[in-house]
CSV table of C-alpha atoms in Angstrom, one decimal:
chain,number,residue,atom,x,y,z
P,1,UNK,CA,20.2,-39.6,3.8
P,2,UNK,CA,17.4,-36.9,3.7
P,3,UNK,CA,17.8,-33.7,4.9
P,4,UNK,CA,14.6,-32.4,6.2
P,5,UNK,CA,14.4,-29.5,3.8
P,6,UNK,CA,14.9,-32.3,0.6
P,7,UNK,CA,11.9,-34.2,2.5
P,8,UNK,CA,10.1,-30.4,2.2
P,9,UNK,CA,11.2,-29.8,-1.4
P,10,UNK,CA,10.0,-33.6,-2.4
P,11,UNK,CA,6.8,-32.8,-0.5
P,12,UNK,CA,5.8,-29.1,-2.7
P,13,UNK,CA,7.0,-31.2,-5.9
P,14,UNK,CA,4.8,-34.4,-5.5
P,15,UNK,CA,1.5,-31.1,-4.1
P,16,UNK,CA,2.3,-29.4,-7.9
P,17,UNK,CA,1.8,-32.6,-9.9
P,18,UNK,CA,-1.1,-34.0,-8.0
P,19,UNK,CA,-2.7,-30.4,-9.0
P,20,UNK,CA,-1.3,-30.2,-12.1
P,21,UNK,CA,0.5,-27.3,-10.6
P,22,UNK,CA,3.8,-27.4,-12.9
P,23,UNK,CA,2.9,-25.7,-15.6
P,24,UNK,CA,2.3,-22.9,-13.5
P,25,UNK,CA,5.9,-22.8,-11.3
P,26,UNK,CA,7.9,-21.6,-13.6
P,27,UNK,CA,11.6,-19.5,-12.2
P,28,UNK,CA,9.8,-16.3,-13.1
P,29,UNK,CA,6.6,-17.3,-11.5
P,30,UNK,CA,7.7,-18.9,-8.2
P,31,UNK,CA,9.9,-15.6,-8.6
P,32,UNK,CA,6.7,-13.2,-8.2
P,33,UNK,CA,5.4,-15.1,-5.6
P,34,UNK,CA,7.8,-15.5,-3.7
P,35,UNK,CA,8.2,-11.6,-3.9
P,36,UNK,CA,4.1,-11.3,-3.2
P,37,UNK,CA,4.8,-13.2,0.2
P,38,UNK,CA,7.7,-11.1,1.1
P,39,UNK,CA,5.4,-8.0,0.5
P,40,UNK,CA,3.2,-8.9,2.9
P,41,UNK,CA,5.7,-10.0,5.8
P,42,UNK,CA,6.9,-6.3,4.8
P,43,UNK,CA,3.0,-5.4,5.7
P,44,UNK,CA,2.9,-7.2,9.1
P,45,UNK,CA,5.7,-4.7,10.4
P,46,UNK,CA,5.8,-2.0,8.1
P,47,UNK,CA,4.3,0.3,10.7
P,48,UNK,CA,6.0,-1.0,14.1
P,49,UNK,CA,9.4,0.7,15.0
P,50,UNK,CA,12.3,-1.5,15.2
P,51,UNK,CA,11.7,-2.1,18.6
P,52,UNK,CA,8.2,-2.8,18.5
P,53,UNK,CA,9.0,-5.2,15.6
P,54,UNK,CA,11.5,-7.4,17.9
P,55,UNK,CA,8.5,-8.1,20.4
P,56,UNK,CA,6.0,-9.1,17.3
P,57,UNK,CA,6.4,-12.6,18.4
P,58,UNK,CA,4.6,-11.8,21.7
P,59,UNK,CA,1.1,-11.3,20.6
P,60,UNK,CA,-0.5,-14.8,19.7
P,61,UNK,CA,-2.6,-13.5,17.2
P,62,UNK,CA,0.3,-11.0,15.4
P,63,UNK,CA,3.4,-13.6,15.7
P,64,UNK,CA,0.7,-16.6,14.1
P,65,UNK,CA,0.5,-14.1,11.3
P,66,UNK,CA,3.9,-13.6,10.8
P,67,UNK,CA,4.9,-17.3,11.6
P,68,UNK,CA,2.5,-18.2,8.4
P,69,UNK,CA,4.3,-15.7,6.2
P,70,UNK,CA,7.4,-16.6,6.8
P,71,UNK,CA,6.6,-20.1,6.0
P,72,UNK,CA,4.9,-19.2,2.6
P,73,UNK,CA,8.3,-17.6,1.9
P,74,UNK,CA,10.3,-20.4,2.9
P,75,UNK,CA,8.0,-22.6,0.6
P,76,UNK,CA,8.6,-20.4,-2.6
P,77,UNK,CA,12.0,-20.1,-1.7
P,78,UNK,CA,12.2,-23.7,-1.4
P,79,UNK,CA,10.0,-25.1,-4.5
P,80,UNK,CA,12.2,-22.2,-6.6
P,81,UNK,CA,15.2,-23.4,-5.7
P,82,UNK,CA,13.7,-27.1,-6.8
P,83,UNK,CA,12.8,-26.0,-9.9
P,84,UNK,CA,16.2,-24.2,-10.6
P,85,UNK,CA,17.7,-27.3,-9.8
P,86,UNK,CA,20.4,-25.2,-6.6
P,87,UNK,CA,21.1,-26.7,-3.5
P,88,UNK,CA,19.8,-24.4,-1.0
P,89,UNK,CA,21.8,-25.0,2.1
P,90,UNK,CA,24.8,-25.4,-0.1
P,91,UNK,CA,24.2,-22.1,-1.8
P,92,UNK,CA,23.3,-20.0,1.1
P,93,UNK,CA,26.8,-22.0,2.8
P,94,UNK,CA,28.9,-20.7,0.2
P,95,UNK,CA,27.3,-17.4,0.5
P,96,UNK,CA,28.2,-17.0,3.6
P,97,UNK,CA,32.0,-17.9,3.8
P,98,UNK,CA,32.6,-15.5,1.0
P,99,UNK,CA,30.6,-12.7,3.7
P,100,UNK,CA,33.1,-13.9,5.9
P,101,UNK,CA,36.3,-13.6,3.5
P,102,UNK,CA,34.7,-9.7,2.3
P,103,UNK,CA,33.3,-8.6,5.8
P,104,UNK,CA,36.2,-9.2,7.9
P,105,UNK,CA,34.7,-9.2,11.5
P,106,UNK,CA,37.2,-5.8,12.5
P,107,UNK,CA,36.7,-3.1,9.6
P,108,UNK,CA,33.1,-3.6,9.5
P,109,UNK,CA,32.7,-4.1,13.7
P,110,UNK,CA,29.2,-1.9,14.2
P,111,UNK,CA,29.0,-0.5,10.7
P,112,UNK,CA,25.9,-1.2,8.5
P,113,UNK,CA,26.9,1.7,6.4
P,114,UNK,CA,30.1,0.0,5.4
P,115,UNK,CA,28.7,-2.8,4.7
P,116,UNK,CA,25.4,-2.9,2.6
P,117,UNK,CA,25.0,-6.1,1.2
P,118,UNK,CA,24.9,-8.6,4.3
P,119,UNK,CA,25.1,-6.4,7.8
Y,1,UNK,CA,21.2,-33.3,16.5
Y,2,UNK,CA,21.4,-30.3,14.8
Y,3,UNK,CA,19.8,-29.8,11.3
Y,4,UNK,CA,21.9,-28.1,8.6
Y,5,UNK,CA,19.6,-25.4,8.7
Y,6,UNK,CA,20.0,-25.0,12.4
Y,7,UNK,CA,23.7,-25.3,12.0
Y,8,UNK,CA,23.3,-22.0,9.3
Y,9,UNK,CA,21.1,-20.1,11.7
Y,10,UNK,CA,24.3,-20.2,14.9
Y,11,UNK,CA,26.7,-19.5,12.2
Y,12,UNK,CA,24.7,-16.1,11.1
Y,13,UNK,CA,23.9,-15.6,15.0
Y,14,UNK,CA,28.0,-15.3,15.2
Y,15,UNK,CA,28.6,-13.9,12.0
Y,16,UNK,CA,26.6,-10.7,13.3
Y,17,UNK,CA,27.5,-11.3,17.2
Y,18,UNK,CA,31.7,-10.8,15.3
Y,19,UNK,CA,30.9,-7.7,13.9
Y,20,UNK,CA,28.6,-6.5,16.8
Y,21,UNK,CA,25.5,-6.1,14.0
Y,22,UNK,CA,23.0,-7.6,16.3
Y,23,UNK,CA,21.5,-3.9,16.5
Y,24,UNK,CA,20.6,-3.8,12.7
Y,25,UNK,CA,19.0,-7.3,13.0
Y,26,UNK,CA,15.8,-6.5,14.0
Y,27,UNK,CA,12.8,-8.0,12.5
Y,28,UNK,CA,12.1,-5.1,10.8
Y,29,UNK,CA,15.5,-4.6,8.8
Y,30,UNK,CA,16.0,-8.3,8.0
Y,31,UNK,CA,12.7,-8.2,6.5
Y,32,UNK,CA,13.5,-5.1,4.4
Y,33,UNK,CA,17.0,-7.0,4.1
Y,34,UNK,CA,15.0,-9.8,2.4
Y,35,UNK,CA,12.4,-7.8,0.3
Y,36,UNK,CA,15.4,-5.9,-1.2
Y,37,UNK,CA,17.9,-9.6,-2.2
Y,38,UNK,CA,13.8,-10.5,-3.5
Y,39,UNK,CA,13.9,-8.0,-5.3
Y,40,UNK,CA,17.5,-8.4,-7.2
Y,41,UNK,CA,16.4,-12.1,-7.7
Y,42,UNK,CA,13.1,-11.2,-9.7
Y,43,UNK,CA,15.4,-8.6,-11.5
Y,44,UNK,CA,17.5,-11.3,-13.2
Y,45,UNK,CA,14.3,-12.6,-14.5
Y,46,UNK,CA,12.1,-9.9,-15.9
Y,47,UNK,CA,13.1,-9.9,-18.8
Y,48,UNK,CA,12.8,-13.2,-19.9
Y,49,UNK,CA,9.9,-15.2,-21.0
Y,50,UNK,CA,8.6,-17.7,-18.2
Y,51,UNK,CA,10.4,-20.6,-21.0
Y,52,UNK,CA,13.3,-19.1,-21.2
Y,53,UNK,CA,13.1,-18.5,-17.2
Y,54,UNK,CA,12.9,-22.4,-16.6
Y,55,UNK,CA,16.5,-22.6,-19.0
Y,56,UNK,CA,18.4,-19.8,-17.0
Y,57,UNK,CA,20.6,-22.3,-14.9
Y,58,UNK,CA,21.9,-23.2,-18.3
Y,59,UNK,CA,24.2,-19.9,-18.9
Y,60,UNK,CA,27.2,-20.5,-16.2
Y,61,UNK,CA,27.1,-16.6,-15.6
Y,62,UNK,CA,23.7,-16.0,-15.4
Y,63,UNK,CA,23.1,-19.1,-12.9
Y,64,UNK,CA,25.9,-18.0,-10.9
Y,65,UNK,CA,24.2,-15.1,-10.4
Y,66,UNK,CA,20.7,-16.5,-9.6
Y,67,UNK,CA,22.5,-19.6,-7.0
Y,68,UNK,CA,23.9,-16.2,-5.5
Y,69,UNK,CA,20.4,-14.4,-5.2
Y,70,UNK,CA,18.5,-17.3,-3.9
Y,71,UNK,CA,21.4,-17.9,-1.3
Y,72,UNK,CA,21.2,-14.9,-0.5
Y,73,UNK,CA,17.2,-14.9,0.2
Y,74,UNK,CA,17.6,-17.8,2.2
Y,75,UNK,CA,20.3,-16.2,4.5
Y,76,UNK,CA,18.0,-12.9,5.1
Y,77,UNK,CA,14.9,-15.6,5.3
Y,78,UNK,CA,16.8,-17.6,8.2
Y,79,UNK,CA,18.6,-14.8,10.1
Y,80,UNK,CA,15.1,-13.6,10.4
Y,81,UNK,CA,13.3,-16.2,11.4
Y,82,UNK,CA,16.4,-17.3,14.1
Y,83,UNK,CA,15.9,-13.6,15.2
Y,84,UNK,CA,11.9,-14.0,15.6
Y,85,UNK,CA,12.7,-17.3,17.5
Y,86,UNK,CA,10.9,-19.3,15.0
Y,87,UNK,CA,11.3,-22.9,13.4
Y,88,UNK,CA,11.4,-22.1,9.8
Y,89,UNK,CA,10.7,-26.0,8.7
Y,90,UNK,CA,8.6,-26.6,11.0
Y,91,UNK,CA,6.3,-23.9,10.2
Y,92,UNK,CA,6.7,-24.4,6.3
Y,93,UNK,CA,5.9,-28.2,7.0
Y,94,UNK,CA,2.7,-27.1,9.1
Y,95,UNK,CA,1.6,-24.1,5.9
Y,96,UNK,CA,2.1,-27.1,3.8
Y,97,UNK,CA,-0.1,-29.5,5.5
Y,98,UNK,CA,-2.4,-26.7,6.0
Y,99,UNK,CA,-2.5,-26.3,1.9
Y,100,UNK,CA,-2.6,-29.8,1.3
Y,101,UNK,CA,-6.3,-30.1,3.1
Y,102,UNK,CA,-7.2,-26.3,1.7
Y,103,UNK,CA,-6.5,-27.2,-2.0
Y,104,UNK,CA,-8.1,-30.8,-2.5
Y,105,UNK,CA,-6.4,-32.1,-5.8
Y,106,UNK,CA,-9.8,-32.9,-7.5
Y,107,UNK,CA,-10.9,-29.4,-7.2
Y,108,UNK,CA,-8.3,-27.1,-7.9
Y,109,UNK,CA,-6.7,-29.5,-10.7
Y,110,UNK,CA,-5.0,-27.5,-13.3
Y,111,UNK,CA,-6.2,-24.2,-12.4
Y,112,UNK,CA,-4.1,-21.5,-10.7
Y,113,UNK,CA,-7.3,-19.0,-10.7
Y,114,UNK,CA,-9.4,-21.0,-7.8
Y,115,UNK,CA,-5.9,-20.9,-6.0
Y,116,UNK,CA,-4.5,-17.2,-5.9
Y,117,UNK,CA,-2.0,-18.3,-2.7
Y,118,UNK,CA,-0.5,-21.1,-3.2
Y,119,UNK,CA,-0.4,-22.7,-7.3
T,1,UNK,CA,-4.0,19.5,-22.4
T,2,UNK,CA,-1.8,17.0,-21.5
T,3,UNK,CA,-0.3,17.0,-17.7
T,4,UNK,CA,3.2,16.5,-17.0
T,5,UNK,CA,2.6,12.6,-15.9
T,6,UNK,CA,0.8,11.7,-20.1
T,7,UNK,CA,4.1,13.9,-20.8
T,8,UNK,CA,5.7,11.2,-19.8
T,9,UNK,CA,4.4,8.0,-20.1
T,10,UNK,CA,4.2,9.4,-24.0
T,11,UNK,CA,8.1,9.5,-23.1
T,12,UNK,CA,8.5,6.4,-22.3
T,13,UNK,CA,6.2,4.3,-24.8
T,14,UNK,CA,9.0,6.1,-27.6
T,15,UNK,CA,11.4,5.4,-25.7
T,16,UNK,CA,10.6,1.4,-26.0
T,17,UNK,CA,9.4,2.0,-29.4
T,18,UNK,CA,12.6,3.6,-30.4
T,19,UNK,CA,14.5,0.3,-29.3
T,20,UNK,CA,12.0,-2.1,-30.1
T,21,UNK,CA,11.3,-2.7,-26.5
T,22,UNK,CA,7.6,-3.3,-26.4
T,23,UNK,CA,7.9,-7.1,-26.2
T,24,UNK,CA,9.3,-6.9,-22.9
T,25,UNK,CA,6.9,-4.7,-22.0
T,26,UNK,CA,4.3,-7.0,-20.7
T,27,UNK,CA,2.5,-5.9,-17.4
T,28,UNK,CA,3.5,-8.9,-15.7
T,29,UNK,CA,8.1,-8.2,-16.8
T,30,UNK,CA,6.6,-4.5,-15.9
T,31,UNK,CA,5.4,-5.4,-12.4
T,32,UNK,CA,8.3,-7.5,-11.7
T,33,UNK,CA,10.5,-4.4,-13.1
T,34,UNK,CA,8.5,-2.4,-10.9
T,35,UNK,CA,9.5,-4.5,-7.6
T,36,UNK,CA,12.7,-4.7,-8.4
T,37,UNK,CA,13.2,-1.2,-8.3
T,38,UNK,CA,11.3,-1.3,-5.0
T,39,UNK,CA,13.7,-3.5,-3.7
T,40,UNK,CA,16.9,-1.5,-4.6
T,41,UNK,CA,14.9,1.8,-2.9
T,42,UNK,CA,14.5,-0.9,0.1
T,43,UNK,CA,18.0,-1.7,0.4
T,44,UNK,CA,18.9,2.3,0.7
T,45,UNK,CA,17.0,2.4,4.1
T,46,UNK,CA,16.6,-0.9,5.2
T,47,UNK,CA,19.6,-0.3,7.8
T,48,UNK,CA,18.6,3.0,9.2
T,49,UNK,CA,16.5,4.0,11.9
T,50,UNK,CA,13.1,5.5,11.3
T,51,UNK,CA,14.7,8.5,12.2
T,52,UNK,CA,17.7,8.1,10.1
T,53,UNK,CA,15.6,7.6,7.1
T,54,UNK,CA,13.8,10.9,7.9
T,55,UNK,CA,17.2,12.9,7.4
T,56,UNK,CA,18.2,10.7,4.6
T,57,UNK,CA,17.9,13.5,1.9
T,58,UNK,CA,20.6,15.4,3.9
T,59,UNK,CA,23.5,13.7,2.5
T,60,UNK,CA,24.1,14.9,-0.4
T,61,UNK,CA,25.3,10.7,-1.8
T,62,UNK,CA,22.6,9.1,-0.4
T,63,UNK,CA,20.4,11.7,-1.2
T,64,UNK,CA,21.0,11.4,-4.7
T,65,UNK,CA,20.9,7.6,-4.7
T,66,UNK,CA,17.2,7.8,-3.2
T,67,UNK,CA,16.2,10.5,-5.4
T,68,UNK,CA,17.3,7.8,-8.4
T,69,UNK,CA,15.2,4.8,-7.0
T,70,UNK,CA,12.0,6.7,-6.5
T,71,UNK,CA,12.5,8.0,-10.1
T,72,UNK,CA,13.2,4.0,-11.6
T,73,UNK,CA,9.8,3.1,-9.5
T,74,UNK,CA,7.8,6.1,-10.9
T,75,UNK,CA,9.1,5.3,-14.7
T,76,UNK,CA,7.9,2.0,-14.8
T,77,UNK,CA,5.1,2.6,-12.6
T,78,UNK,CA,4.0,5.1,-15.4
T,79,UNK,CA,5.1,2.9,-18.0
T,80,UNK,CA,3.1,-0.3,-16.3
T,81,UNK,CA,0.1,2.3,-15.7
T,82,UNK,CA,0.0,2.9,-19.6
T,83,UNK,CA,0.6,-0.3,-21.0
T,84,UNK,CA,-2.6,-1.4,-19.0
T,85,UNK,CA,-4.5,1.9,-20.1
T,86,UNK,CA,-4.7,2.8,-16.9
T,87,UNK,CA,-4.9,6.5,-15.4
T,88,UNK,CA,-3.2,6.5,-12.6
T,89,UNK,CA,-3.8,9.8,-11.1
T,90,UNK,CA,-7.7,9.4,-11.4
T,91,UNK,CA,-7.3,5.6,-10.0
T,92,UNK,CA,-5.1,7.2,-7.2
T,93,UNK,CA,-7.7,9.9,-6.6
T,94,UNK,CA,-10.4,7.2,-6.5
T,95,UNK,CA,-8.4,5.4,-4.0
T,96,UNK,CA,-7.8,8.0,-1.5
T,97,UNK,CA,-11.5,9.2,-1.9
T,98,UNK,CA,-12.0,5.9,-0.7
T,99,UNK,CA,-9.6,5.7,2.0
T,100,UNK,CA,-11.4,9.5,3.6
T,101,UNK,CA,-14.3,7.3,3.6
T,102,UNK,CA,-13.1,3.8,5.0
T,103,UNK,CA,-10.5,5.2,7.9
T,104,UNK,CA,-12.6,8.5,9.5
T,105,UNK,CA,-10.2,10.6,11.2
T,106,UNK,CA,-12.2,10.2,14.5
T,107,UNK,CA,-12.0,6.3,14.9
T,108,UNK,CA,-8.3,6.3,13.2
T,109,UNK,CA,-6.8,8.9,15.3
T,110,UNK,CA,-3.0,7.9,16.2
T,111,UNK,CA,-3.2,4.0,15.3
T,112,UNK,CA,-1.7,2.3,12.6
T,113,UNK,CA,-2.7,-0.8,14.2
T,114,UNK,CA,-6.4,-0.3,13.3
T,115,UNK,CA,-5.7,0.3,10.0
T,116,UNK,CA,-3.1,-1.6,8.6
T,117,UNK,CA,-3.9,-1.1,4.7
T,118,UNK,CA,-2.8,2.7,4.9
T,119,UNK,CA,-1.9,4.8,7.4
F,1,UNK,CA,0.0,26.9,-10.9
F,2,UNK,CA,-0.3,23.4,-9.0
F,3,UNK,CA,0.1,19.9,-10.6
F,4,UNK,CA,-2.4,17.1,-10.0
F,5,UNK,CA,0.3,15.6,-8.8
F,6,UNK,CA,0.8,18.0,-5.9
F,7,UNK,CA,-2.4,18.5,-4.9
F,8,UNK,CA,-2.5,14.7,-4.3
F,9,UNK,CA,0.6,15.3,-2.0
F,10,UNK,CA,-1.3,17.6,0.0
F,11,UNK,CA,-4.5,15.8,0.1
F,12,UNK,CA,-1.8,13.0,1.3
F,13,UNK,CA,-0.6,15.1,3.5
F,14,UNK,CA,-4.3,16.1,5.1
F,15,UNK,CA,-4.7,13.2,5.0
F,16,UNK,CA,-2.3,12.3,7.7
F,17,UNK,CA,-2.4,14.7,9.6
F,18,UNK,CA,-6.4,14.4,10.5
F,19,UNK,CA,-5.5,11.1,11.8
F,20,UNK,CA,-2.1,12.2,13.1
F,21,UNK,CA,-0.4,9.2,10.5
F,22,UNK,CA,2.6,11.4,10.3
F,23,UNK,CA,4.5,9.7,13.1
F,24,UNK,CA,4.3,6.2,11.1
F,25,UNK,CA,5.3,7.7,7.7
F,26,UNK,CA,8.6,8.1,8.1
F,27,UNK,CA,10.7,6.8,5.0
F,28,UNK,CA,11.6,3.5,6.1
F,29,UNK,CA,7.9,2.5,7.3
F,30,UNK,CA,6.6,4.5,3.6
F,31,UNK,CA,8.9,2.1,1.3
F,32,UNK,CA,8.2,-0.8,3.4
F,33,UNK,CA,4.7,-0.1,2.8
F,34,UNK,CA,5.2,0.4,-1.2
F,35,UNK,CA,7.3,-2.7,-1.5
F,36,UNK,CA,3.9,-4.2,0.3
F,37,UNK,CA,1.6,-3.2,-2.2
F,38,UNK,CA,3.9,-4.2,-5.0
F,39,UNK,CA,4.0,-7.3,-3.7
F,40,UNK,CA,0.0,-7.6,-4.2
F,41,UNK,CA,0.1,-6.5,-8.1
F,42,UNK,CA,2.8,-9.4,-8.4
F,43,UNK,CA,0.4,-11.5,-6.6
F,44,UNK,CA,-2.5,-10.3,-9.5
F,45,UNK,CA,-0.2,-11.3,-12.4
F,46,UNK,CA,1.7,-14.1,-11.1
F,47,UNK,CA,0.0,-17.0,-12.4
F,48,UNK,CA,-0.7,-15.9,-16.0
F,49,UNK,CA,1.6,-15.7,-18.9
F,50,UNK,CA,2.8,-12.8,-20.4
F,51,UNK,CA,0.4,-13.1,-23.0
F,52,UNK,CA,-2.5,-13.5,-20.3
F,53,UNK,CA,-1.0,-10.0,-18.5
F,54,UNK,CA,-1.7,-8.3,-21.5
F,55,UNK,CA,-5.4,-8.9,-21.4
F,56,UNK,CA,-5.9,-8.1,-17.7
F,57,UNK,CA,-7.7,-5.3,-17.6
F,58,UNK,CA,-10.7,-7.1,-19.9
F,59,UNK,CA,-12.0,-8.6,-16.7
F,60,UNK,CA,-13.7,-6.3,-15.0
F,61,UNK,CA,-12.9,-7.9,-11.6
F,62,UNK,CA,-9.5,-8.6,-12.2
F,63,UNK,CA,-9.6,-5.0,-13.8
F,64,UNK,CA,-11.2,-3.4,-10.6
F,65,UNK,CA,-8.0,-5.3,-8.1
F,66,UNK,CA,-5.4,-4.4,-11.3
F,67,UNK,CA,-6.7,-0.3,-10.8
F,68,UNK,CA,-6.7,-0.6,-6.9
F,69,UNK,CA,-3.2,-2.1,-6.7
F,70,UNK,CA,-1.6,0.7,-8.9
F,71,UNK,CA,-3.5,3.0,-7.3
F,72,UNK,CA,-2.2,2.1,-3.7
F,73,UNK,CA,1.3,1.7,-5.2
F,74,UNK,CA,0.9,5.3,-6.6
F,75,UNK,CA,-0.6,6.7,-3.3
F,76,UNK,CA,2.4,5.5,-1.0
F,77,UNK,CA,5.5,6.8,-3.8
F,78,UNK,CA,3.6,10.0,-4.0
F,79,UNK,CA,3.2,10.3,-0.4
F,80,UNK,CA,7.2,8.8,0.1
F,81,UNK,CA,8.3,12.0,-2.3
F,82,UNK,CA,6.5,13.8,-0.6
F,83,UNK,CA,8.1,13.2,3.1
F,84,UNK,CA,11.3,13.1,1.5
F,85,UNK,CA,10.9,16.2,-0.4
F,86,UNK,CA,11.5,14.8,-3.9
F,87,UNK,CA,10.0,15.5,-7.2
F,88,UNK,CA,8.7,12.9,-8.4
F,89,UNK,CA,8.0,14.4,-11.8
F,90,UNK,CA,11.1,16.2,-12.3
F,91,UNK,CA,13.3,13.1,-10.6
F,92,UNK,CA,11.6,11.0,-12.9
F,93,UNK,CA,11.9,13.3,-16.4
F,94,UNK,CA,16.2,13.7,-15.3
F,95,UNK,CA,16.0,9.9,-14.7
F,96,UNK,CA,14.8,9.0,-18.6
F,97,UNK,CA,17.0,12.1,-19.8
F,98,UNK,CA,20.2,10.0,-18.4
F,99,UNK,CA,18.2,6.8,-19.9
F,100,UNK,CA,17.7,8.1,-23.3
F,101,UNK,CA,21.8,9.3,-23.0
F,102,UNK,CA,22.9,5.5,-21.8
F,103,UNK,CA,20.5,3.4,-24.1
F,104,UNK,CA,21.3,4.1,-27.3
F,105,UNK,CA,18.5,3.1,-29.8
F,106,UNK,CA,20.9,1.3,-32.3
F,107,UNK,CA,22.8,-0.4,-29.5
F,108,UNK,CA,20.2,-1.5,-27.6
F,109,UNK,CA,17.4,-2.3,-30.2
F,110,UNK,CA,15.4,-5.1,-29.4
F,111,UNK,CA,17.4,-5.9,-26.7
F,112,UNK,CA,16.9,-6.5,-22.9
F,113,UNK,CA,19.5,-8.6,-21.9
F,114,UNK,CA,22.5,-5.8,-23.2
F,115,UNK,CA,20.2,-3.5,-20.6
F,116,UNK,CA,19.2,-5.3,-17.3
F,117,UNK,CA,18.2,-1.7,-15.4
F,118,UNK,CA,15.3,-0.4,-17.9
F,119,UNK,CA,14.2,-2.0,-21.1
């Protein structure tokens, strides 16, 4: 059985060759563009205060914006992964029992600075 | 029924609720959060020719370290959009479609220059 | 006369020519270098409050950690600046001439949301 | 006797204070916004092979975006130093200092790999 994010991955790989788009996703190209669409999420709240940023979703106009960089993200993230041949979900799963294991919920209760990586 | 991806999104929501870091999550960190795990995935790559870029899941150490950056990534990338209150497949299924009827195959065939976005 | 920023970047083309370094020294592994360094000053702040990050210098750890990033930026900013024979103070200066124009104080006044580009 | 570095800290700083910008450049919103404008000179070089990003600047459009892109990247590091009281310059100068002690020329010839943090 599919998962839908396979379906997704399938989808971007069959939009490359129609286009004769391979030759150009490369790692270290999907790489830089995946960190081009993160720089402009970044640019969509770099000026709002934290608060400000946690009511983006409010204005149409602002949350369509960042609703379509996240997605360009998410399809980067998602054709890079392809490419590199890693399971996603399973990645990011793994990732986040070891957080669990390192960032036992009681030393690290309300403490970003103690714990950089994954707050 | 609940995607794997929505099953990763409540797991993060308790992760943080555990260690009472709901206050860093705002749109605004996580974003930063994801620019900066971005970042250390394009670092493991600069240095390498785009070639040897598309053999880097061959060196066990090296791929570890990539599987670990991308999972990364896609933890900040779906903390955030949980956060925002946004369907991260369902928005990168609708950018897709979107792309699809933007770059016609015929047109933008083989060429990543008439296609700055999305190659 | 040479300013202290040719000082440098004469520095650092040595520096890679001393350790045959050059070769990685493309503008695109320089741009990527550049981002990841980005990233890594990202991570330094990206849990902090605004107005944390404005007394950020005064811990004398962190302090020196920041003060490290924005130096690994501005090295292979200079260095990336160089390679593509580009002066970078005159380019900057050209830039902010034309941001005086572009964003007059009077319409500009207290909004960041008019001007997104740079406030 | 002031550098043309400073001066374009205090034009920076004039800058934003005729359009009372200070209250947005704090640190965290400053780096979010250079991590933004890195993320557009990725988005320049992305698609083009090392070899390609070596001859960017003999377009003169590509040239022109190339300029802009450094020059925005420059404007917001200065202006970051600035607010945090850094200098650049001298931060910069220490940095490659404790560079040229930790990369060895004979160890590190030719190599990038033995030296992920600056080749």
């Amino acid at each position: 059985m599919t998962t839908a994010l396979e379906e997704l991955a399938i989808r971007l790989r069959d939009f490359a060759a129609a286009r004769d788009w391979e030759q150009f996703h490369t790692p270290k190209n999907l790489a830089m563009a995946l960190a081009g669409e993160t720089g402009e999420l970044l640019a969509e709240l770099q000026w709002l205060t934290p608060e400000e940023s946690a009511q983006v979703m409010r204005d149409p106009e602002t949350a369509g914006r960042v609703r379509s960089e996240l997605a360009d993200v998410a399809l980067y993230l998602i054709r890079l992964a392809d490419v590199l041949g890693v399971d996603l979900l399973q990645a990011a799963c793994a990732k986040l029992d070891e957080n669990e294991r390192r960032y036992d919920a009681e030393t690290y209760r309300g403490s970003a600075r103690k714990a950089p990586p994954l707050p």
